[in-house]
mmCIF file of C-alpha atoms in Angstrom:
data_model
loop_
_atom_site.group_PDB
_atom_site.id
_atom_site.type_symbol
_atom_site.label_atom_id
_atom_site.label_comp_id
_atom_site.label_asym_id
_atom_site.label_seq_id
_atom_site.Cartn_x
_atom_site.Cartn_y
_atom_site.Cartn_z
ATOM 1 C CA UNK A 1 145.948 173.756 60.075
ATOM 2 C CA UNK A 2 142.223 175.670 61.188
ATOM 3 C CA UNK A 3 142.189 173.901 64.692
ATOM 4 C CA UNK A 4 142.024 176.563 67.185
ATOM 5 C CA UNK A 5 143.563 175.108 70.504
ATOM 6 C CA UNK A 6 139.803 175.723 72.250
ATOM 7 C CA UNK A 7 138.466 173.459 69.484
ATOM 8 C CA UNK A 8 141.517 170.770 70.505
ATOM 9 C CA UNK A 9 140.758 170.982 74.006
ATOM 10 C CA UNK A 10 137.235 169.100 73.505
ATOM 11 C CA UNK A 11 138.901 166.034 72.115
ATOM 12 C CA UNK A 12 139.504 164.738 75.835
ATOM 13 C CA UNK A 13 136.042 165.596 77.335
ATOM 14 C CA UNK A 14 134.348 162.632 75.593
ATOM 15 C CA UNK A 15 130.785 163.487 76.987
ATOM 16 C CA UNK A 16 128.526 160.354 75.605
ATOM 17 C CA UNK A 17 130.832 158.269 77.841
ATOM 18 C CA UNK A 18 130.718 160.274 81.040
ATOM 19 C CA UNK A 19 128.593 158.586 83.942
ATOM 20 C CA UNK A 20 125.497 160.063 84.296
ATOM 21 C CA UNK A 21 125.811 162.799 81.731
ATOM 22 C CA UNK A 22 122.356 163.578 79.322
ATOM 23 C CA UNK A 23 124.913 162.337 75.675
ATOM 24 C CA UNK A 24 125.472 159.456 77.642
ATOM 25 C CA UNK A 25 121.802 158.356 79.032
ATOM 26 C CA UNK A 26 120.696 159.061 75.533
ATOM 27 C CA UNK A 27 123.397 156.735 73.722
ATOM 28 C CA UNK A 28 122.806 153.910 76.514
ATOM 29 C CA UNK A 29 118.732 153.875 75.492
ATOM 30 C CA UNK A 30 119.307 154.028 71.801
ATOM 31 C CA UNK A 31 121.955 151.233 72.358
ATOM 32 C CA UNK A 32 119.818 149.333 74.056
ATOM 33 C CA UNK A 33 117.308 148.951 70.998
ATOM 34 C CA UNK A 34 119.890 147.065 69.052
ATOM 35 C CA UNK A 35 120.964 144.220 71.216
ATOM 36 C CA UNK A 36 123.619 141.723 69.370
ATOM 37 C CA UNK A 37 125.486 144.806 68.123
ATOM 38 C CA UNK A 38 129.167 145.769 68.762
ATOM 39 C CA UNK A 39 129.639 148.858 70.083
ATOM 40 C CA UNK A 40 131.921 151.261 69.007
ATOM 41 C CA UNK A 41 132.566 154.203 71.579
ATOM 42 C CA UNK A 42 136.590 155.117 71.902
ATOM 43 C CA UNK A 43 137.780 155.738 68.552
ATOM 44 C CA UNK A 44 139.960 158.854 68.253
ATOM 45 C CA UNK A 45 138.691 161.728 66.148
ATOM 46 C CA UNK A 46 141.490 162.151 63.713
ATOM 47 C CA UNK A 47 141.556 160.710 60.670
ATOM 48 C CA UNK A 48 142.704 160.703 56.980
ATOM 49 C CA UNK A 49 141.287 162.920 54.359
ATOM 50 C CA UNK A 50 141.064 159.216 52.652
ATOM 51 C CA UNK A 51 138.734 157.444 55.509
ATOM 52 C CA UNK A 52 136.308 161.505 56.030
ATOM 53 C CA UNK A 53 136.067 161.725 52.604
ATOM 54 C CA UNK A 54 137.409 159.879 49.915
ATOM 55 C CA UNK A 55 136.323 155.693 50.832
ATOM 56 C CA UNK A 56 132.710 157.126 51.192
ATOM 57 C CA UNK A 57 132.753 159.058 47.719
ATOM 58 C CA UNK A 58 132.486 162.705 48.939
ATOM 59 C CA UNK A 59 132.902 164.256 45.085
ATOM 60 C CA UNK A 60 136.624 167.034 45.161
ATOM 61 C CA UNK A 61 134.244 169.803 44.772
ATOM 62 C CA UNK A 62 131.878 168.882 47.917
ATOM 63 C CA UNK A 63 131.581 171.834 50.467
ATOM 64 C CA UNK A 64 132.393 169.382 53.583
ATOM 65 C CA UNK A 65 135.989 169.347 51.980
ATOM 66 C CA UNK A 66 136.346 172.676 52.133
ATOM 67 C CA UNK A 67 138.580 174.623 55.397
ATOM 68 C CA UNK A 68 135.748 176.581 55.758
ATOM 69 C CA UNK A 69 133.786 173.775 56.880
ATOM 70 C CA UNK A 70 136.294 171.253 58.080
ATOM 71 C CA UNK A 71 139.066 171.426 60.665
ATOM 72 C CA UNK A 72 142.078 170.247 59.134
ATOM 73 C CA UNK A 73 145.495 169.526 60.892
ATOM 74 C CA UNK A 74 147.699 169.322 58.193
ATOM 75 C CA UNK A 75 146.241 169.141 54.714
ATOM 76 C CA UNK A 76 145.924 165.270 54.987
ATOM 77 C CA UNK A 77 144.145 164.877 58.342
ATOM 78 C CA UNK A 78 140.971 165.896 59.872
ATOM 79 C CA UNK A 79 139.044 166.336 63.015
ATOM 80 C CA UNK A 80 136.170 163.227 61.784
ATOM 81 C CA UNK A 81 133.428 165.472 60.313
ATOM 82 C CA UNK A 82 130.920 162.206 61.204
ATOM 83 C CA UNK A 83 130.969 159.069 62.637
ATOM 84 C CA UNK A 84 131.247 157.385 58.931
ATOM 85 C CA UNK A 85 134.974 158.418 58.984
ATOM 86 C CA UNK A 86 135.252 154.843 60.669
ATOM 87 C CA UNK A 87 132.504 152.818 58.388
ATOM 88 C CA UNK A 88 134.807 151.129 55.908
ATOM 89 C CA UNK A 89 137.550 150.327 58.684
ATOM 90 C CA UNK A 90 134.733 148.738 60.612
ATOM 91 C CA UNK A 91 133.388 147.094 58.025
ATOM 92 C CA UNK A 92 137.062 145.575 56.707
ATOM 93 C CA UNK A 93 137.683 143.921 60.296
ATOM 94 C CA UNK A 94 134.101 142.359 60.056
ATOM 95 C CA UNK A 95 133.898 141.672 63.531
ATOM 96 C CA UNK A 96 130.054 141.795 63.571
ATOM 97 C CA UNK A 97 126.945 141.671 61.290
ATOM 98 C CA UNK A 98 125.499 144.878 62.835
ATOM 99 C CA UNK A 99 127.758 147.732 64.862
ATOM 100 C CA UNK A 100 126.952 151.011 66.598
ATOM 101 C CA UNK A 101 129.447 154.069 66.453
ATOM 102 C CA UNK A 102 129.087 156.715 68.875
ATOM 103 C CA UNK A 103 131.631 160.265 69.252
ATOM 104 C CA UNK A 104 132.521 163.363 69.085
ATOM 105 C CA UNK A 105 132.551 165.128 65.611
ATOM 106 C CA UNK A 106 134.103 168.577 64.930
ATOM 107 C CA UNK A 107 132.670 171.086 61.760
ATOM 108 C CA UNK A 108 132.695 174.874 61.661
ATOM 109 C CA UNK A 109 129.399 175.746 61.874
ATOM 110 C CA UNK A 110 126.974 179.061 63.270
ATOM 111 C CA UNK A 111 126.705 180.125 66.442
ATOM 112 C CA UNK A 112 122.994 179.471 68.170
ATOM 113 C CA UNK A 113 121.807 177.591 70.913
ATOM 114 C CA UNK A 114 121.314 174.624 68.342
ATOM 115 C CA UNK A 115 124.615 174.009 66.810
ATOM 116 C CA UNK A 116 128.152 174.033 68.458
ATOM 117 C CA UNK A 117 131.284 173.466 66.696
ATOM 118 C CA UNK A 118 131.779 169.931 68.880
ATOM 119 C CA UNK A 119 128.940 167.247 68.836
ATOM 120 C CA UNK A 120 128.170 163.889 69.027
ATOM 121 C CA UNK A 121 126.875 161.636 66.772
ATOM 122 C CA UNK A 122 125.322 157.789 66.548
ATOM 123 C CA UNK A 123 125.968 155.766 63.630
ATOM 124 C CA UNK A 124 124.481 151.970 63.054
ATOM 125 C CA UNK A 125 125.019 149.454 60.202
ATOM 126 C CA UNK A 126 123.507 146.044 59.579
ATOM 127 C CA UNK A 127 124.882 143.503 57.014
ATOM 128 C CA UNK A 128 124.250 140.353 55.812
ATOM 129 C CA UNK A 129 126.796 137.859 54.079
ATOM 130 C CA UNK A 130 125.603 136.194 50.672
ATOM 131 C CA UNK A 131 127.840 133.114 51.345
ATOM 132 C CA UNK A 132 126.020 132.840 54.745
ATOM 133 C CA UNK A 133 122.534 131.762 54.849
ATOM 134 C CA UNK A 134 122.456 129.126 57.042
ATOM 135 C CA UNK A 135 119.176 127.280 56.495
ATOM 136 C CA UNK A 136 117.677 129.827 54.438
ATOM 137 C CA UNK A 137 117.341 129.583 50.904
ATOM 138 C CA UNK A 138 117.739 133.146 49.252
ATOM 139 C CA UNK A 139 119.515 136.461 50.853
ATOM 140 C CA UNK A 140 115.820 138.282 50.899
ATOM 141 C CA UNK A 141 114.296 134.896 52.490
ATOM 142 C CA UNK A 142 116.713 135.236 55.796
ATOM 143 C CA UNK A 143 116.812 139.372 55.450
ATOM 144 C CA UNK A 144 112.918 138.970 56.051
ATOM 145 C CA UNK A 145 113.125 136.290 58.942
ATOM 146 C CA UNK A 146 115.504 139.050 60.448
ATOM 147 C CA UNK A 147 112.594 141.274 60.165
ATOM 148 C CA UNK A 148 109.864 139.192 62.226
ATOM 149 C CA UNK A 149 112.602 139.629 65.084
ATOM 150 C CA UNK A 150 112.004 143.732 65.534
ATOM 151 C CA UNK A 151 109.827 144.491 67.830
ATOM 152 C CA UNK A 152 106.235 145.464 66.823
ATOM 153 C CA UNK A 153 104.594 149.197 67.793
ATOM 154 C CA UNK A 154 101.278 150.799 67.085
ATOM 155 C CA UNK A 155 102.492 154.322 65.959
ATOM 156 C CA UNK A 156 101.132 155.989 62.726
ATOM 157 C CA UNK A 157 103.814 155.480 59.980
ATOM 158 C CA UNK A 158 103.680 157.335 56.843
ATOM 159 C CA UNK A 159 105.693 156.262 53.830
ATOM 160 C CA UNK A 160 104.363 157.698 50.862
ATOM 161 C CA UNK A 161 106.890 157.021 48.114
ATOM 162 C CA UNK A 162 108.192 153.906 46.475
ATOM 163 C CA UNK A 163 111.616 151.794 47.996
ATOM 164 C CA UNK A 164 113.132 152.688 45.090
ATOM 165 C CA UNK A 165 112.784 155.474 42.057
ATOM 166 C CA UNK A 166 114.871 155.683 39.514
ATOM 167 C CA UNK A 167 115.698 159.215 39.313
ATOM 168 C CA UNK A 168 115.494 160.003 43.012
ATOM 169 C CA UNK A 169 116.118 156.915 44.969
ATOM 170 C CA UNK A 170 117.823 154.765 42.649
ATOM 171 C CA UNK A 171 118.518 150.834 43.231
ATOM 172 C CA UNK A 172 122.264 149.658 43.107
ATOM 173 C CA UNK A 173 121.392 147.761 39.858
ATOM 174 C CA UNK A 174 124.628 146.307 39.187
ATOM 175 C CA UNK A 175 124.546 144.637 42.946
ATOM 176 C CA UNK A 176 120.972 144.492 44.705
ATOM 177 C CA UNK A 177 117.935 142.902 43.569
ATOM 178 C CA UNK A 178 114.520 144.931 43.928
ATOM 179 C CA UNK A 179 113.356 142.146 46.431
ATOM 180 C CA UNK A 180 116.652 142.675 48.139
ATOM 181 C CA UNK A 181 116.849 145.952 48.656
ATOM 182 C CA UNK A 182 112.837 145.622 49.424
ATOM 183 C CA UNK A 183 113.568 143.622 52.438
ATOM 184 C CA UNK A 184 116.568 145.426 53.646
ATOM 185 C CA UNK A 185 114.627 148.544 53.807
ATOM 186 C CA UNK A 186 111.665 146.888 55.833
ATOM 187 C CA UNK A 187 114.246 146.230 58.292
ATOM 188 C CA UNK A 188 115.898 149.195 58.123
ATOM 189 C CA UNK A 189 112.872 151.220 58.787
ATOM 190 C CA UNK A 190 111.268 148.889 61.241
ATOM 191 C CA UNK A 191 114.570 148.979 63.261
ATOM 192 C CA UNK A 192 114.547 152.541 63.780
ATOM 193 C CA UNK A 193 111.073 153.243 64.506
ATOM 194 C CA UNK A 194 111.803 151.095 67.444
ATOM 195 C CA UNK A 195 114.164 153.880 68.416
ATOM 196 C CA UNK A 196 111.726 156.300 67.991
ATOM 197 C CA UNK A 197 108.999 154.533 69.886
ATOM 198 C CA UNK A 198 111.593 154.504 72.842
ATOM 199 C CA UNK A 199 112.812 157.933 72.929
ATOM 200 C CA UNK A 200 109.421 159.536 72.425
ATOM 201 C CA UNK A 201 107.456 157.193 74.529
ATOM 202 C CA UNK A 202 110.046 158.577 77.744
ATOM 203 C CA UNK A 203 109.709 162.433 76.333
ATOM 204 C CA UNK A 204 106.194 161.773 77.014
ATOM 205 C CA UNK A 205 107.099 160.041 80.567
ATOM 206 C CA UNK A 206 109.317 163.012 81.782
ATOM 207 C CA UNK A 207 107.107 165.532 80.405
ATOM 208 C CA UNK A 208 104.103 163.804 82.156
ATOM 209 C CA UNK A 209 106.409 163.336 85.792
ATOM 210 C CA UNK A 210 106.946 167.289 85.391
ATOM 211 C CA UNK A 211 103.007 167.904 85.303
ATOM 212 C CA UNK A 212 103.027 169.205 81.629
ATOM 213 C CA UNK A 213 99.457 168.369 80.803
ATOM 214 C CA UNK A 214 99.890 168.819 77.305
ATOM 215 C CA UNK A 215 101.835 165.808 77.025
ATOM 216 C CA UNK A 216 98.435 163.809 78.765
ATOM 217 C CA UNK A 217 96.989 165.187 75.910
ATOM 218 C CA UNK A 218 98.978 164.719 72.808
ATOM 219 C CA UNK A 219 97.750 163.115 69.762
ATOM 220 C CA UNK A 220 99.743 159.491 69.268
ATOM 221 C CA UNK A 221 102.976 159.544 67.953
ATOM 222 C CA UNK A 222 103.246 160.269 64.283
ATOM 223 C CA UNK A 223 106.189 159.440 61.779
ATOM 224 C CA UNK A 224 106.896 159.789 58.835
ATOM 225 C CA UNK A 225 109.403 158.401 55.860
ATOM 226 C CA UNK A 226 110.847 161.045 53.055
ATOM 227 C CA UNK A 227 113.694 160.279 49.995
ATOM 228 C CA UNK A 228 116.938 161.962 50.775
ATOM 229 C CA UNK A 229 119.977 162.390 49.072
ATOM 230 C CA UNK A 230 123.509 160.947 50.977
ATOM 231 C CA UNK A 231 126.740 160.308 49.391
ATOM 232 C CA UNK A 232 127.401 157.027 50.923
ATOM 233 C CA UNK A 233 124.008 154.944 50.661
ATOM 234 C CA UNK A 234 121.073 154.607 47.633
ATOM 235 C CA UNK A 235 118.199 154.807 48.054
ATOM 236 C CA UNK A 236 118.131 157.004 51.186
ATOM 237 C CA UNK A 237 115.426 157.895 53.780
ATOM 238 C CA UNK A 238 115.554 160.705 56.825
ATOM 239 C CA UNK A 239 113.292 160.189 59.329
ATOM 240 C CA UNK A 240 110.704 162.716 60.871
ATOM 241 C CA UNK A 241 109.039 162.986 63.826
ATOM 242 C CA UNK A 242 105.971 165.058 64.529
ATOM 243 C CA UNK A 243 106.153 166.433 68.238
ATOM 244 C CA UNK A 244 104.671 169.647 69.182
ATOM 245 C CA UNK A 245 102.959 170.517 66.514
ATOM 246 C CA UNK A 246 106.618 170.647 64.291
ATOM 247 C CA UNK A 247 107.909 167.735 61.735
ATOM 248 C CA UNK A 248 111.399 167.306 63.244
ATOM 249 C CA UNK A 249 114.118 165.483 61.295
ATOM 250 C CA UNK A 250 115.436 162.852 63.653
ATOM 251 C CA UNK A 251 117.892 160.535 61.388
ATOM 252 C CA UNK A 252 118.860 159.871 57.886
ATOM 253 C CA UNK A 253 119.868 156.028 56.600
ATOM 254 C CA UNK A 254 119.747 153.974 53.682
ATOM 255 C CA UNK A 255 121.934 151.046 51.948
ATOM 256 C CA UNK A 256 124.842 151.229 51.937
ATOM 257 C CA UNK A 257 126.783 151.885 48.419
ATOM 258 C CA UNK A 258 127.876 148.472 47.868
ATOM 259 C CA UNK A 259 131.131 149.979 45.954
ATOM 260 C CA UNK A 260 132.031 150.957 50.471
ATOM 261 C CA UNK A 261 131.734 147.339 50.718
ATOM 262 C CA UNK A 262 133.303 146.127 47.964
ATOM 263 C CA UNK A 263 136.550 148.480 48.752
ATOM 264 C CA UNK A 264 136.553 147.603 52.472
ATOM 265 C CA UNK A 265 136.756 143.276 51.314
ATOM 266 C CA UNK A 266 133.694 142.431 52.161
ATOM 267 C CA UNK A 267 132.149 142.178 48.862
ATOM 268 C CA UNK A 268 129.914 139.683 49.517
ATOM 269 C CA UNK A 269 127.857 141.722 51.970
ATOM 270 C CA UNK A 270 125.030 144.248 51.964
ATOM 271 C CA UNK A 271 123.182 146.098 54.228
ATOM 272 C CA UNK A 272 121.866 149.596 55.852
ATOM 273 C CA UNK A 273 123.066 152.412 57.503
ATOM 274 C CA UNK A 274 122.209 154.884 59.647
ATOM 275 C CA UNK A 275 122.968 158.247 61.669
ATOM 276 C CA UNK A 276 122.170 160.702 63.831
ATOM 277 C CA UNK A 277 122.746 163.721 65.797
ATOM 278 C CA UNK A 278 122.821 162.501 69.833
ATOM 279 C CA UNK A 279 122.902 166.089 70.973
ATOM 280 C CA UNK A 280 119.297 166.937 69.338
ATOM 281 C CA UNK A 281 117.859 163.342 70.550
ATOM 282 C CA UNK A 282 118.802 164.758 73.632
ATOM 283 C CA UNK A 283 117.289 168.168 73.726
ATOM 284 C CA UNK A 284 114.112 166.667 73.053
ATOM 285 C CA UNK A 285 114.279 164.338 75.949
ATOM 286 C CA UNK A 286 115.226 165.939 78.538
ATOM 287 C CA UNK A 287 113.753 169.469 76.834
ATOM 288 C CA UNK A 288 117.052 170.901 77.487
ATOM 289 C CA UNK A 289 116.813 174.751 75.824
ATOM 290 C CA UNK A 290 120.742 175.532 74.254
ATOM 291 C CA UNK A 291 123.318 172.875 73.298
ATOM 292 C CA UNK A 292 126.077 174.626 75.369
ATOM 293 C CA UNK A 293 124.600 173.215 78.500
ATOM 294 C CA UNK A 294 126.249 169.974 77.503
ATOM 295 C CA UNK A 295 129.742 171.438 78.143
ATOM 296 C CA UNK A 296 128.834 173.259 81.371
ATOM 297 C CA UNK A 297 130.921 172.105 84.104
ATOM 298 C CA UNK A 298 127.664 173.912 86.607
ATOM 299 C CA UNK A 299 126.337 171.418 89.155
ATOM 300 C CA UNK A 300 123.145 172.548 88.699
ATOM 301 C CA UNK A 301 122.907 171.230 85.178
ATOM 302 C CA UNK A 302 124.624 167.909 85.808
ATOM 303 C CA UNK A 303 123.277 167.011 88.922
ATOM 304 C CA UNK A 304 119.848 166.522 87.432
ATOM 305 C CA UNK A 305 120.643 163.725 85.251
ATOM 306 C CA UNK A 306 120.998 160.299 86.442
ATOM 307 C CA UNK A 307 121.285 156.988 84.405
ATOM 308 C CA UNK A 308 119.914 154.941 87.246
ATOM 309 C CA UNK A 309 116.644 157.034 87.370
ATOM 310 C CA UNK A 310 114.017 157.574 84.785
ATOM 311 C CA UNK A 311 114.457 160.738 82.145
ATOM 312 C CA UNK A 312 113.128 163.315 83.875
ATOM 313 C CA UNK A 313 113.435 166.899 82.222
ATOM 314 C CA UNK A 314 116.070 169.317 82.578
ATOM 315 C CA UNK A 315 115.069 172.230 85.256
ATOM 316 C CA UNK A 316 116.107 175.544 84.046
ATOM 317 C CA UNK A 317 118.349 177.811 86.302
ATOM 318 C CA UNK A 318 118.011 181.575 86.559
ATOM 319 C CA UNK A 319 118.283 182.808 82.929
ATOM 320 C CA UNK A 320 121.208 185.906 82.941
ATOM 321 C CA UNK A 321 120.344 188.357 80.400
ATOM 322 C CA UNK A 322 121.140 189.222 77.090
ATOM 323 C CA UNK A 323 123.869 191.920 75.683
ATOM 324 C CA UNK A 324 123.347 192.574 72.398
ATOM 325 C CA UNK A 325 126.287 194.196 70.914
ATOM 326 C CA UNK A 326 126.943 195.329 66.699
ATOM 327 C CA UNK A 327 130.011 195.084 64.201
ATOM 328 C CA UNK A 328 129.664 196.293 60.811
ATOM 329 C CA UNK A 329 132.642 196.041 57.861
ATOM 330 C CA UNK A 330 133.115 196.323 54.427
ATOM 331 C CA UNK A 331 134.890 193.011 53.214
ATOM 332 C CA UNK A 332 137.718 192.889 51.897
ATOM 333 C CA UNK A 333 138.356 193.468 47.829
ATOM 334 C CA UNK A 334 140.855 193.333 44.900
ATOM 335 C CA UNK A 335 139.436 195.939 43.524
ATOM 336 C CA UNK A 336 141.548 199.355 44.860
ATOM 337 C CA UNK A 337 138.683 201.373 42.420
ATOM 338 C CA UNK A 338 136.226 199.629 44.876
ATOM 339 C CA UNK A 339 138.043 201.247 48.200
ATOM 340 C CA UNK A 340 139.993 197.794 48.931
ATOM 341 C CA UNK A 341 143.554 197.001 49.217
ATOM 342 C CA UNK A 342 145.348 195.071 46.067
ATOM 343 C CA UNK A 343 147.267 193.056 48.590
ATOM 344 C CA UNK A 344 143.549 191.298 50.196
ATOM 345 C CA UNK A 345 142.223 188.524 48.869
ATOM 346 C CA UNK A 346 139.164 189.151 46.739
ATOM 347 C CA UNK A 347 135.466 189.061 48.334
ATOM 348 C CA UNK A 348 134.581 185.606 47.061
ATOM 349 C CA UNK A 349 136.708 184.337 49.743
ATOM 350 C CA UNK A 350 134.960 185.935 52.287
ATOM 351 C CA UNK A 351 132.926 182.957 54.640
ATOM 352 C CA UNK A 352 130.351 183.624 57.329
ATOM 353 C CA UNK A 353 131.596 180.416 59.651
ATOM 354 C CA UNK A 354 135.353 182.570 59.290
ATOM 355 C CA UNK A 355 133.374 185.179 61.832
ATOM 356 C CA UNK A 356 131.839 182.304 63.750
ATOM 357 C CA UNK A 357 135.067 180.460 64.591
ATOM 358 C CA UNK A 358 136.144 184.411 65.287
ATOM 359 C CA UNK A 359 133.268 184.876 67.952
ATOM 360 C CA UNK A 360 133.828 181.690 69.242
ATOM 361 C CA UNK A 361 137.501 182.299 69.724
ATOM 362 C CA UNK A 362 137.140 185.352 71.266
ATOM 363 C CA UNK A 363 134.684 184.938 73.619
ATOM 364 C CA UNK A 364 134.232 181.027 73.664
ATOM 365 C CA UNK A 365 130.765 179.502 75.489
ATOM 366 C CA UNK A 366 129.432 183.167 75.829
ATOM 367 C CA UNK A 367 128.494 183.570 72.777
ATOM 368 C CA UNK A 368 124.579 182.368 72.536
ATOM 369 C CA UNK A 369 123.855 183.737 69.243
ATOM 370 C CA UNK A 370 125.645 185.533 66.215
ATOM 371 C CA UNK A 371 123.653 186.427 63.025
ATOM 372 C CA UNK A 372 123.731 188.729 59.931
ATOM 373 C CA UNK A 373 120.755 191.774 60.306
ATOM 374 C CA UNK A 374 121.726 193.646 57.521
ATOM 375 C CA UNK A 375 123.410 194.070 54.050
ATOM 376 C CA UNK A 376 124.289 196.747 51.793
ATOM 377 C CA UNK A 377 126.031 196.908 48.077
ATOM 378 C CA UNK A 378 126.990 200.357 47.457
ATOM 379 C CA UNK A 379 125.419 201.446 44.343
ATOM 380 C CA UNK A 380 128.481 203.257 42.770
ATOM 381 C CA UNK A 381 131.972 201.560 44.425
ATOM 382 C CA UNK A 382 129.820 197.925 44.520
ATOM 383 C CA UNK A 383 131.712 196.915 47.737
ATOM 384 C CA UNK A 384 129.638 194.954 49.898
ATOM 385 C CA UNK A 385 128.850 195.824 53.695
ATOM 386 C CA UNK A 386 127.696 193.258 56.195
ATOM 387 C CA UNK A 387 126.294 193.804 59.534
ATOM 388 C CA UNK A 388 126.368 191.018 62.240
ATOM 389 C CA UNK A 389 124.354 190.876 65.627
ATOM 390 C CA UNK A 390 126.005 188.991 68.332
ATOM 391 C CA UNK A 391 124.399 188.117 71.549
ATOM 392 C CA UNK A 392 126.384 187.530 74.514
ATOM 393 C CA UNK A 393 125.177 185.683 77.345
ATOM 394 C CA UNK A 394 126.575 183.233 80.082
ATOM 395 C CA UNK A 395 124.310 180.194 81.262
ATOM 396 C CA UNK A 396 125.833 180.682 84.930
ATOM 397 C CA UNK A 397 126.298 184.565 85.954
ATOM 398 C CA UNK A 398 125.322 188.116 84.670
ATOM 399 C CA UNK A 399 127.741 189.711 82.384
ATOM 400 C CA UNK A 400 128.812 192.991 83.126
ATOM 401 C CA UNK A 401 128.604 195.452 80.508
ATOM 402 C CA UNK A 402 132.385 196.484 80.876
ATOM 403 C CA UNK A 403 133.558 192.591 80.293
ATOM 404 C CA UNK A 404 130.751 192.849 77.955
ATOM 405 C CA UNK A 405 132.558 195.673 75.908
ATOM 406 C CA UNK A 406 136.177 194.183 76.075
ATOM 407 C CA UNK A 407 135.147 190.872 74.737
ATOM 408 C CA UNK A 408 133.508 192.439 71.310
ATOM 409 C CA UNK A 409 136.040 195.122 71.217
ATOM 410 C CA UNK A 410 138.649 192.305 70.996
ATOM 411 C CA UNK A 411 135.823 190.312 68.319
ATOM 412 C CA UNK A 412 135.766 193.770 66.222
ATOM 413 C CA UNK A 413 139.939 193.201 66.173
ATOM 414 C CA UNK A 414 139.925 190.155 64.901
ATOM 415 C CA UNK A 415 137.734 190.676 62.353
ATOM 416 C CA UNK A 416 140.486 193.133 61.286
ATOM 417 C CA UNK A 417 143.019 191.174 61.346
ATOM 418 C CA UNK A 418 142.122 187.812 60.553
ATOM 419 C CA UNK A 419 139.710 188.825 57.801
ATOM 420 C CA UNK A 420 141.175 191.852 56.729
ATOM 421 C CA UNK A 421 137.955 193.852 57.044
ATOM 422 C CA UNK A 422 136.842 197.363 57.369
ATOM 423 C CA UNK A 423 134.934 198.080 60.200
ATOM 424 C CA UNK A 424 132.213 200.953 60.107
#
């Protein structure tokens, strides 16, 4: 069990279902592009290790299985780290040819303005049944017919790599033909390009309505497909969008590993799946600068959004001053010759995510940013010293120096008690 009460308390929030919340508005906007799909938005986040990792063929040594990355309830149960934890069960239920999942997911991660230990994902999948061809002579013909039903667009798409590459992006030789994968890949890419056009057209309209003249003079939208690797799809891709001068990764996707469908009891089906982060899309769509704002109960934030209105950019309220504090420490060591204590674990047991978790546990959302600013290895003893800088800043009020000093003192104490470090 490595899940603190602060994380467990987030389970009931379900921001993606709160009326007029920007995450809920973003979810509904994407769902509008997948008519006829079944939506799963209320799946409980506690899942088995088997659901979260095993059935998706995560290797046993995959870092995602580590307690430094994942919140465990016990050795067999976790808070889901991705919506794909429900993929096999939904495939097995076989209630629809296409589905979308939106849900809260949990990961021990960095502390900064774009990362939070609880965030929201959307996953979608579409599959076809070899035994249900209807009036079509082949499955490939049926898929291409479905491609023609996807709305067309005029955006510039860069897709330089072949659909299949024997080393980088292999075909599942025992299960799929080249023709089937080419058809499924086209259906997948056109479906997701349609989503991107919808999202970024709304974002530009919101920027223009807010008086952003750059939004009116921007070049036409550009997207590109790049090869990727995921444990549960092959071939696989990521979709990137050129936005305000930078290429931004928006989502990952690919052709579902046939073994997953076979193990779910639907071996006659084959198809594609994608996953994206709702926070990343919503931050772009509404111009929200800090991921902590999604969890705010401040009416100055929440009152700015409505599903009944066109997308509107977030209007920031007063930015309160930052308060920076440093902490330096020696990492514990098993070697007494290096000045450590034999009872402590070895240096390679130290993980930065543990520092991040302690900061969140002590100060919650009052920590805006925590980063490593210096490290040093003693030339004689080999001991390693780290220095972290913490930026304490409230989104809603000005913190006093006394308040910040008290929080920082508790954080330093927890570093010693929980991680066994020696403060400098």
